[in-house]
Amino acid sequence: MLRIIDARTGEPVPAAPVRRGFTRVEAHVPGRDTTGLRVLLVADVLVRALEVGGTPVWALLAGAGERDGLRADAAALGIHPFEDGPGGPGASQALHVVGEGAAAPDGVTVAVAPVDPARPDPVADADPYALRLALLERHRSTPVRLDATALGDAGATLTRLRRAVAAWARQPSRPVPDDVRDRLRAAWEDDLDIPALLRVLRRVETDPAVADGARFETFAYADRLLGLALTRDVGSPA
């Protein structure tokens, strides 16, 4: 079960209702900047984690200025569309994703640390999926500095992983090993710890005991949460 730290109390709480009613996830984005984009990205990953666990989700965008531009930036990063909010029908659970220190309506509050872009417009200048990875590599409670080194390293990592996934896809398929699946789920169900999930993938990438076909299935499975298009190069020339 996914448990998330409620920023109001500092205590972990279930992110999904026990009886499998739907959960409302509201991303409270004050404006179009990189910190706002990180808030929306965390909300997107939270929605993905709930859906992988079988929980129906209603995703809302609340309080954002420059919505058209923000939606275009979000789409470039592979963030699923959020409906206009707040409000709407009741839900068994309401999760509010906010910038660190911002107020939110009643309900579980998920706080996101700020981003220092370190350049005028990283969204325009960077590979969008490299930017997504650079933001995911740090826990949401840790501030992120987006400089040329961080974005370059994320881009190189993404290229390496996509090439590896494409190569593994040419081998006989094997299921995700049970212990690997358990470690992946344990990572994201523990306060949506995406850096811990990425560490599991790094071990799988180099573990000689894992068959290439199982590596492929593992990375494809994890990408349902990460949203990095890791299988994009499958079928392309070697």
CSV table of N, CA, C and O in Angstrom, one decimal, residues 2-111:
chain,number,residue,atom,x,y,z
A,2,LEU,N,0.6,2.2,-0.9
A,2,LEU,CA,1.3,3.4,-1.0
A,2,LEU,C,1.0,4.3,0.2
A,2,LEU,O,-0.2,4.6,0.5
A,3,ARG,N,2.0,4.7,1.0
A,3,ARG,CA,1.9,5.6,2.1
A,3,ARG,C,2.7,6.8,1.8
A,3,ARG,O,3.8,6.7,1.3
A,4,ILE,N,2.2,7.9,2.2
A,4,ILE,CA,2.8,9.2,1.8
A,4,ILE,C,2.9,10.1,3.1
A,4,ILE,O,2.0,10.0,4.0
A,5,ILE,N,3.9,10.8,3.2
A,5,ILE,CA,4.1,11.7,4.4
A,5,ILE,C,3.2,12.9,4.2
A,5,ILE,O,3.3,13.7,3.3
A,6,ASP,N,2.3,13.1,5.2
A,6,ASP,CA,1.5,14.3,5.2
A,6,ASP,C,2.3,15.5,5.7
A,6,ASP,O,2.7,15.5,6.9
A,7,ALA,N,2.5,16.5,4.9
A,7,ALA,CA,3.3,17.6,5.3
A,7,ALA,C,2.7,18.4,6.5
A,7,ALA,O,3.5,19.1,7.2
A,8,ARG,N,1.4,18.3,6.7
A,8,ARG,CA,0.8,19.0,7.9
A,8,ARG,C,1.2,18.4,9.2
A,8,ARG,O,1.4,19.0,10.2
A,9,THR,N,1.4,17.0,9.2
A,9,THR,CA,1.6,16.3,10.5
A,9,THR,C,3.0,15.7,10.6
A,9,THR,O,3.4,15.3,11.7
A,10,GLY,N,3.6,15.5,9.4
A,10,GLY,CA,4.9,14.7,9.4
A,10,GLY,C,4.7,13.2,9.5
A,10,GLY,O,5.7,12.5,9.7
A,11,GLU,N,3.5,12.7,9.5
A,11,GLU,CA,3.2,11.3,9.7
A,11,GLU,C,2.8,10.7,8.3
A,11,GLU,O,2.2,11.3,7.5
A,12,PRO,N,3.2,9.4,8.2
A,12,PRO,CA,2.8,8.7,7.0
A,12,PRO,C,1.3,8.3,7.0
A,12,PRO,O,0.8,7.9,8.1
A,13,VAL,N,0.6,8.4,5.9
A,13,VAL,CA,-0.8,8.1,5.8
A,13,VAL,C,-1.0,7.3,4.5
A,13,VAL,O,-0.3,7.5,3.5
A,14,PRO,N,-2.1,6.4,4.5
A,14,PRO,CA,-2.4,5.7,3.2
A,14,PRO,C,-2.8,6.7,2.1
A,14,PRO,O,-3.5,7.6,2.4
A,15,ALA,N,-2.2,6.5,0.9
A,15,ALA,CA,-2.6,7.4,-0.2
A,15,ALA,C,-3.8,7.0,-0.9
A,15,ALA,O,-4.4,7.8,-1.7
A,16,ALA,N,-4.3,5.8,-0.6
A,16,ALA,CA,-5.5,5.3,-1.3
A,16,ALA,C,-6.5,4.8,-0.2
A,16,ALA,O,-6.1,4.3,0.8
A,17,PRO,N,-7.8,5.0,-0.5
A,17,PRO,CA,-8.8,4.5,0.5
A,17,PRO,C,-8.8,3.0,0.6
A,17,PRO,O,-8.5,2.3,-0.4
A,18,VAL,N,-9.2,2.5,1.7
A,18,VAL,CA,-9.2,1.0,2.0
A,18,VAL,C,-10.1,0.3,1.0
A,18,VAL,O,-9.9,-0.7,0.5
A,19,ARG,N,-11.3,1.0,0.8
A,19,ARG,CA,-12.4,0.3,0.0
A,19,ARG,C,-12.3,0.6,-1.5
A,19,ARG,O,-13.2,0.4,-2.2
A,20,ARG,N,-11.1,1.1,-1.9
A,20,ARG,CA,-10.9,1.3,-3.3
A,20,ARG,C,-11.8,2.3,-4.0
A,20,ARG,O,-12.1,2.2,-5.2
A,21,GLY,N,-12.3,3.3,-3.2
A,21,GLY,CA,-13.0,4.4,-3.8
A,21,GLY,C,-11.9,5.2,-4.6
A,21,GLY,O,-10.7,5.0,-4.4
A,22,PHE,N,-12.4,6.2,-5.3
A,22,PHE,CA,-11.4,7.0,-6.1
A,22,PHE,C,-10.7,8.0,-5.2
A,22,PHE,O,-11.3,8.5,-4.2
A,23,THR,N,-9.5,8.4,-5.6
A,23,THR,CA,-8.7,9.4,-4.9
A,23,THR,C,-8.6,10.6,-5.8
A,23,THR,O,-8.4,10.5,-7.0
A,24,ARG,N,-8.8,11.8,-5.2
A,24,ARG,CA,-8.6,13.1,-5.9
A,24,ARG,C,-7.2,13.6,-5.6
A,24,ARG,O,-6.8,13.7,-4.5
A,25,VAL,N,-6.5,13.8,-6.7
A,25,VAL,CA,-5.1,14.4,-6.6
A,25,VAL,C,-5.2,15.8,-7.2
A,25,VAL,O,-5.5,16.0,-8.4
A,26,GLU,N,-4.9,16.8,-6.3
A,26,GLU,CA,-4.9,18.2,-6.8
A,26,GLU,C,-3.5,18.8,-6.8
A,26,GLU,O,-2.9,18.8,-5.7
A,27,ALA,N,-3.1,19.2,-7.9
A,27,ALA,CA,-1.8,19.9,-8.0
A,27,ALA,C,-2.0,21.4,-7.9
A,27,ALA,O,-2.7,22.0,-8.7
A,28,HIS,N,-1.5,22.0,-6.8
A,28,HIS,CA,-1.7,23.5,-6.6
A,28,HIS,C,-0.4,24.2,-7.1
A,28,HIS,O,0.6,24.2,-6.5
A,29,VAL,N,-0.5,24.7,-8.3
A,29,VAL,CA,0.6,25.4,-9.0
A,29,VAL,C,0.3,26.8,-9.1
A,29,VAL,O,-0.6,27.3,-9.8
A,30,PRO,N,1.1,27.7,-8.4
A,30,PRO,CA,0.8,29.1,-8.4
A,30,PRO,C,1.1,29.8,-9.8
A,30,PRO,O,0.5,30.8,-10.1
A,31,GLY,N,2.0,29.3,-10.5
A,31,GLY,CA,2.4,29.9,-11.8
A,31,GLY,C,3.3,29.1,-12.6
A,31,GLY,O,3.6,28.0,-12.3
A,32,ARG,N,3.6,29.6,-13.8
A,32,ARG,CA,4.4,28.9,-14.8
A,32,ARG,C,5.9,29.1,-14.5
A,32,ARG,O,6.5,30.0,-15.0
A,33,ASP,N,6.5,28.3,-13.7
A,33,ASP,CA,7.9,28.3,-13.5
A,33,ASP,C,8.4,26.9,-13.2
A,33,ASP,O,7.6,25.9,-13.2
A,34,THR,N,9.7,26.7,-13.0
A,34,THR,CA,10.2,25.3,-12.9
A,34,THR,C,9.8,24.6,-11.6
A,34,THR,O,9.6,23.4,-11.6
A,35,THR,N,9.6,25.4,-10.6
A,35,THR,CA,9.1,24.8,-9.3
A,35,THR,C,7.7,24.4,-9.5
A,35,THR,O,7.3,23.3,-9.1
A,36,GLY,N,6.9,25.2,-10.2
A,36,GLY,CA,5.5,24.8,-10.4
A,36,GLY,C,5.5,23.5,-11.3
A,36,GLY,O,4.6,22.7,-11.1
A,37,LEU,N,6.4,23.4,-12.3
A,37,LEU,CA,6.4,22.2,-13.1
A,37,LEU,C,6.8,21.0,-12.3
A,37,LEU,O,6.3,19.9,-12.5
A,38,ARG,N,7.7,21.2,-11.3
A,38,ARG,CA,8.1,20.1,-10.4
A,38,ARG,C,6.9,19.6,-9.6
A,38,ARG,O,6.7,18.4,-9.4
A,39,VAL,N,6.1,20.6,-9.1
A,39,VAL,CA,4.9,20.2,-8.3
A,39,VAL,C,4.0,19.4,-9.2
A,39,VAL,O,3.4,18.3,-8.8
A,40,LEU,N,3.8,19.8,-10.4
A,40,LEU,CA,2.9,19.0,-11.3
A,40,LEU,C,3.5,17.7,-11.7
A,40,LEU,O,2.7,16.7,-11.8
A,41,LEU,N,4.8,17.6,-11.8
A,41,LEU,CA,5.4,16.3,-12.1
A,41,LEU,C,5.3,15.3,-10.9
A,41,LEU,O,5.0,14.1,-11.1
A,42,VAL,N,5.4,15.8,-9.7
A,42,VAL,CA,5.2,15.0,-8.5
A,42,VAL,C,3.8,14.5,-8.5
A,42,VAL,O,3.5,13.3,-8.2
A,43,ALA,N,2.8,15.4,-8.8
A,43,ALA,CA,1.4,14.9,-8.8
A,43,ALA,C,1.2,13.9,-9.9
A,43,ALA,O,0.5,12.9,-9.7
A,44,ASP,N,1.9,14.0,-11.1
A,44,ASP,CA,1.8,13.1,-12.1
A,44,ASP,C,2.3,11.7,-11.7
A,44,ASP,O,1.6,10.7,-11.9
A,45,VAL,N,3.4,11.6,-11.0
A,45,VAL,CA,4.0,10.4,-10.6
A,45,VAL,C,3.1,9.8,-9.5
A,45,VAL,O,2.9,8.5,-9.4
A,46,LEU,N,2.5,10.6,-8.6
A,46,LEU,CA,1.6,10.1,-7.6
A,46,LEU,C,0.4,9.5,-8.3
A,46,LEU,O,-0.1,8.4,-7.9
A,47,VAL,N,-0.2,10.1,-9.3
A,47,VAL,CA,-1.3,9.6,-10.0
A,47,VAL,C,-0.9,8.2,-10.6
A,47,VAL,O,-1.7,7.2,-10.6
A,48,ARG,N,0.2,8.1,-11.3
A,48,ARG,CA,0.7,6.9,-11.9
A,48,ARG,C,0.8,5.8,-10.8
A,48,ARG,O,0.4,4.6,-11.1
A,49,ALA,N,1.4,6.1,-9.7
A,49,ALA,CA,1.6,5.1,-8.6
A,49,ALA,C,0.2,4.6,-8.1
A,49,ALA,O,0.1,3.4,-7.9
A,50,LEU,N,-0.7,5.4,-8.0
A,50,LEU,CA,-2.1,5.0,-7.5
A,50,LEU,C,-2.7,4.1,-8.6
A,50,LEU,O,-3.3,3.1,-8.3
A,51,GLU,N,-2.6,4.5,-9.8
A,51,GLU,CA,-3.2,3.8,-10.9
A,51,GLU,C,-2.6,2.4,-11.1
A,51,GLU,O,-3.3,1.4,-11.3
A,52,VAL,N,-1.2,2.3,-10.9
A,52,VAL,CA,-0.6,1.0,-11.0
A,52,VAL,C,-1.1,0.1,-9.9
A,52,VAL,O,-1.2,-1.1,-10.1
A,53,GLY,N,-1.4,0.7,-8.7
A,53,GLY,CA,-2.0,-0.1,-7.6
A,53,GLY,C,-3.4,-0.4,-7.7
A,53,GLY,O,-4.0,-1.0,-6.8
A,54,GLY,N,-4.1,0.1,-8.8
A,54,GLY,CA,-5.5,-0.2,-9.0
A,54,GLY,C,-6.5,0.8,-8.5
A,54,GLY,O,-7.7,0.5,-8.5
A,55,THR,N,-6.0,2.0,-8.1
A,55,THR,CA,-6.9,3.0,-7.5
A,55,THR,C,-7.3,4.0,-8.6
A,55,THR,O,-6.4,4.6,-9.2
A,56,PRO,N,-8.6,4.2,-8.8
A,56,PRO,CA,-9.0,5.2,-9.8
A,56,PRO,C,-8.7,6.6,-9.2
A,56,PRO,O,-8.9,6.8,-8.0
A,57,VAL,N,-8.3,7.5,-10.1
A,57,VAL,CA,-7.8,8.8,-9.7
A,57,VAL,C,-8.5,9.9,-10.6
A,57,VAL,O,-8.7,9.7,-11.8
A,58,TRP,N,-8.8,11.0,-9.9
A,58,TRP,CA,-9.3,12.2,-10.6
A,58,TRP,C,-8.2,13.2,-10.4
A,58,TRP,O,-7.9,13.6,-9.2
A,59,ALA,N,-7.5,13.6,-11.4
A,59,ALA,CA,-6.4,14.6,-11.3
A,59,ALA,C,-6.8,16.0,-11.7
A,59,ALA,O,-7.4,16.2,-12.8
A,60,LEU,N,-6.5,16.9,-10.8
A,60,LEU,CA,-7.0,18.3,-11.0
A,60,LEU,C,-5.8,19.3,-10.9
A,60,LEU,O,-4.9,19.1,-10.1
A,61,LEU,N,-5.9,20.3,-11.7
A,61,LEU,CA,-4.9,21.4,-11.6
A,61,LEU,C,-5.6,22.6,-11.0
A,61,LEU,O,-6.6,23.1,-11.5
A,62,ALA,N,-5.0,23.1,-9.9
A,62,ALA,CA,-5.7,24.2,-9.1
A,62,ALA,C,-4.7,25.4,-9.0
A,62,ALA,O,-3.5,25.2,-8.8
A,63,GLY,N,-5.3,26.5,-9.2
A,63,GLY,CA,-4.6,27.8,-8.8
A,63,GLY,C,-3.5,28.2,-9.8
A,63,GLY,O,-2.7,29.1,-9.4
A,64,ALA,N,-3.4,27.7,-10.9
A,64,ALA,CA,-2.2,28.0,-11.8
A,64,ALA,C,-2.5,29.2,-12.7
A,64,ALA,O,-3.6,29.2,-13.3
A,65,GLY,N,-1.6,30.1,-12.8
A,65,GLY,CA,-1.6,31.1,-13.8
A,65,GLY,C,-0.9,30.6,-15.0
A,65,GLY,O,-0.2,29.6,-15.0
A,66,GLU,N,-1.2,31.3,-16.1
A,66,GLU,CA,-0.6,30.9,-17.4
A,66,GLU,C,-0.8,29.4,-17.7
A,66,GLU,O,0.1,28.7,-18.1
A,67,ARG,N,-2.1,29.0,-17.6
A,67,ARG,CA,-2.4,27.6,-17.7
A,67,ARG,C,-2.0,27.0,-19.1
A,67,ARG,O,-1.5,25.9,-19.1
A,68,ASP,N,-2.2,27.7,-20.1
A,68,ASP,CA,-1.9,27.2,-21.4
A,68,ASP,C,-0.4,26.9,-21.6
A,68,ASP,O,-0.1,25.8,-22.1
A,69,GLY,N,0.4,27.8,-21.2
A,69,GLY,CA,1.8,27.6,-21.2
A,69,GLY,C,2.3,26.5,-20.3
A,69,GLY,O,3.1,25.7,-20.7
A,70,LEU,N,1.7,26.4,-19.1
A,70,LEU,CA,2.1,25.4,-18.2
A,70,LEU,C,1.7,24.0,-18.7
A,70,LEU,O,2.4,23.0,-18.6
A,71,ARG,N,0.5,23.9,-19.3
A,71,ARG,CA,0.0,22.6,-19.9
A,71,ARG,C,1.0,22.2,-21.0
A,71,ARG,O,1.3,21.0,-21.2
A,72,ALA,N,1.4,23.2,-21.8
A,72,ALA,CA,2.3,22.8,-22.9
A,72,ALA,C,3.7,22.3,-22.4
A,72,ALA,O,4.2,21.3,-22.9
A,73,ASP,N,4.2,23.0,-21.3
A,73,ASP,CA,5.4,22.5,-20.7
A,73,ASP,C,5.3,21.1,-20.1
A,73,ASP,O,6.1,20.3,-20.2
A,74,ALA,N,4.1,20.9,-19.4
A,74,ALA,CA,3.9,19.6,-18.8
A,74,ALA,C,3.8,18.5,-19.9
A,74,ALA,O,4.3,17.4,-19.7
A,75,ALA,N,3.1,18.8,-21.0
A,75,ALA,CA,2.9,17.8,-22.0
A,75,ALA,C,4.3,17.4,-22.6
A,75,ALA,O,4.5,16.2,-22.9
A,76,ALA,N,5.2,18.4,-22.7
A,76,ALA,CA,6.5,18.1,-23.2
A,76,ALA,C,7.3,17.1,-22.3
A,76,ALA,O,8.1,16.3,-22.8
A,77,LEU,N,7.0,17.2,-21.0
A,77,LEU,CA,7.7,16.3,-20.1
A,77,LEU,C,6.9,15.0,-19.9
A,77,LEU,O,7.3,14.2,-19.0
A,78,GLY,N,5.9,14.7,-20.6
A,78,GLY,CA,5.2,13.5,-20.5
A,78,GLY,C,4.2,13.4,-19.3
A,78,GLY,O,3.8,12.4,-18.9
A,79,ILE,N,3.9,14.6,-18.8
A,79,ILE,CA,2.9,14.7,-17.7
A,79,ILE,C,1.5,14.5,-18.3
A,79,ILE,O,1.1,15.2,-19.2
A,80,HIS,N,0.7,13.7,-17.7
A,80,HIS,CA,-0.6,13.4,-18.1
A,80,HIS,C,-1.5,14.7,-17.9
A,80,HIS,O,-1.2,15.5,-17.0
A,81,PRO,N,-2.5,14.9,-18.7
A,81,PRO,CA,-3.4,16.1,-18.6
A,81,PRO,C,-4.1,16.1,-17.2
A,81,PRO,O,-4.5,15.1,-16.7
A,82,PHE,N,-4.2,17.3,-16.6
A,82,PHE,CA,-4.9,17.5,-15.4
A,82,PHE,C,-6.1,18.3,-15.7
A,82,PHE,O,-6.0,19.3,-16.4
A,83,GLU,N,-7.3,18.0,-15.2
A,83,GLU,CA,-8.5,18.8,-15.4
A,83,GLU,C,-8.4,20.1,-14.6
A,83,GLU,O,-7.7,20.2,-13.6
A,84,ASP,N,-9.2,21.1,-15.0
A,84,ASP,CA,-9.3,22.3,-14.2
A,84,ASP,C,-9.9,22.0,-12.8
A,84,ASP,O,-10.9,21.3,-12.8
A,85,GLY,N,-9.4,22.6,-11.8
A,85,GLY,CA,-10.0,22.4,-10.4
A,85,GLY,C,-9.8,23.7,-9.7
A,85,GLY,O,-9.5,24.7,-10.3
A,86,PRO,N,-10.0,23.7,-8.4
A,86,PRO,CA,-10.3,22.5,-7.5
A,86,PRO,C,-11.8,22.3,-7.5
A,86,PRO,O,-12.6,22.9,-8.3
A,87,GLY,N,-12.2,21.3,-6.7
A,87,GLY,CA,-13.6,21.0,-6.5
A,87,GLY,C,-14.1,19.8,-7.2
A,87,GLY,O,-13.2,18.9,-7.5
A,88,GLY,N,-15.4,19.7,-7.5
A,88,GLY,CA,-15.9,18.5,-8.1
A,88,GLY,C,-16.5,17.5,-7.0
A,88,GLY,O,-16.6,17.8,-5.9
A,89,PRO,N,-16.9,16.4,-7.5
A,89,PRO,CA,-17.5,15.4,-6.6
A,89,PRO,C,-16.6,14.9,-5.5
A,89,PRO,O,-15.4,15.0,-5.6
A,90,GLY,N,-17.2,14.5,-4.4
A,90,GLY,CA,-16.4,14.0,-3.3
A,90,GLY,C,-15.6,12.7,-3.7
A,90,GLY,O,-15.8,12.1,-4.7
A,91,ALA,N,-14.6,12.5,-2.9
A,91,ALA,CA,-13.7,11.3,-3.1
A,91,ALA,C,-13.4,10.7,-1.7
A,91,ALA,O,-13.6,11.3,-0.7
A,92,SER,N,-13.0,9.4,-1.8
A,92,SER,CA,-12.7,8.7,-0.5
A,92,SER,C,-11.4,9.3,0.1
A,92,SER,O,-11.2,9.2,1.3
A,93,GLN,N,-10.6,10.0,-0.7
A,93,GLN,CA,-9.3,10.5,-0.3
A,93,GLN,C,-9.0,11.7,-1.1
A,93,GLN,O,-9.3,11.7,-2.4
A,94,ALA,N,-8.5,12.8,-0.5
A,94,ALA,CA,-8.0,14.0,-1.3
A,94,ALA,C,-6.5,14.2,-1.0
A,94,ALA,O,-6.2,14.3,0.2
A,95,LEU,N,-5.7,14.3,-2.0
A,95,LEU,CA,-4.3,14.5,-1.8
A,95,LEU,C,-3.9,15.8,-2.5
A,95,LEU,O,-4.2,16.0,-3.7
A,96,HIS,N,-3.3,16.8,-1.8
A,96,HIS,CA,-3.0,18.1,-2.3
A,96,HIS,C,-1.5,18.2,-2.5
A,96,HIS,O,-0.7,18.1,-1.5
A,97,VAL,N,-1.0,18.4,-3.7
A,97,VAL,CA,0.4,18.5,-4.0
A,97,VAL,C,0.7,20.0,-4.1
A,97,VAL,O,0.2,20.6,-5.0
A,98,VAL,N,1.6,20.5,-3.2
A,98,VAL,CA,1.9,21.9,-3.2
A,98,VAL,C,3.3,22.2,-3.1
A,98,VAL,O,4.2,21.3,-2.8
A,99,GLY,N,3.7,23.4,-3.4
A,99,GLY,CA,5.1,23.9,-3.2
A,99,GLY,C,5.4,24.0,-1.7
A,99,GLY,O,4.5,24.3,-0.9
A,100,GLU,N,6.6,23.7,-1.4
A,100,GLU,CA,7.0,23.7,0.0
A,100,GLU,C,6.6,25.1,0.7
A,100,GLU,O,6.9,26.1,0.2
A,101,GLY,N,5.9,25.0,1.8
A,101,GLY,CA,5.5,26.2,2.6
A,101,GLY,C,4.2,26.8,2.1
A,101,GLY,O,3.7,27.7,2.8
A,102,ALA,N,3.6,26.3,1.0
A,102,ALA,CA,2.3,26.8,0.5
A,102,ALA,C,1.2,26.2,1.3
A,102,ALA,O,1.2,25.1,1.8
A,103,ALA,N,0.1,27.0,1.4
A,103,ALA,CA,-1.1,26.5,2.0
A,103,ALA,C,-1.9,25.6,1.1
A,103,ALA,O,-1.8,25.7,-0.1
A,104,ALA,N,-2.7,24.7,1.7
A,104,ALA,CA,-3.6,23.9,0.9
A,104,ALA,C,-4.9,23.6,1.6
A,104,ALA,O,-4.9,23.8,2.8
A,105,PRO,N,-5.9,23.3,0.9
A,105,PRO,CA,-7.2,22.9,1.5
A,105,PRO,C,-7.0,21.7,2.5
A,105,PRO,O,-6.0,21.1,2.5
A,106,ASP,N,-8.1,21.4,3.2
A,106,ASP,CA,-8.1,20.3,4.1
A,106,ASP,C,-7.8,19.0,3.3
A,106,ASP,O,-8.4,18.8,2.2
A,107,GLY,N,-7.0,18.1,3.8
A,107,GLY,CA,-6.7,16.9,3.2
A,107,GLY,C,-5.2,16.6,3.3
A,107,GLY,O,-4.5,17.5,3.8
A,108,VAL,N,-4.8,15.5,2.9
A,108,VAL,CA,-3.4,15.1,3.0
A,108,VAL,C,-2.6,16.0,2.1
A,108,VAL,O,-3.0,16.3,0.9
A,109,THR,N,-1.5,16.6,2.6
A,109,THR,CA,-0.7,17.6,1.8
A,109,THR,C,0.7,17.0,1.5
A,109,THR,O,1.4,16.5,2.4
A,110,VAL,N,1.0,17.0,0.2
A,110,VAL,CA,2.3,16.5,-0.2
A,110,VAL,C,3.2,17.7,-0.7
A,110,VAL,O,2.8,18.4,-1.6
A,111,ALA,N,4.2,18.0,0.1
A,111,ALA,CA,5.0,19.2,-0.1
A,111,ALA,C,6.2,18.9,-1.1
A,111,ALA,O,6.8,17.8,-1.0
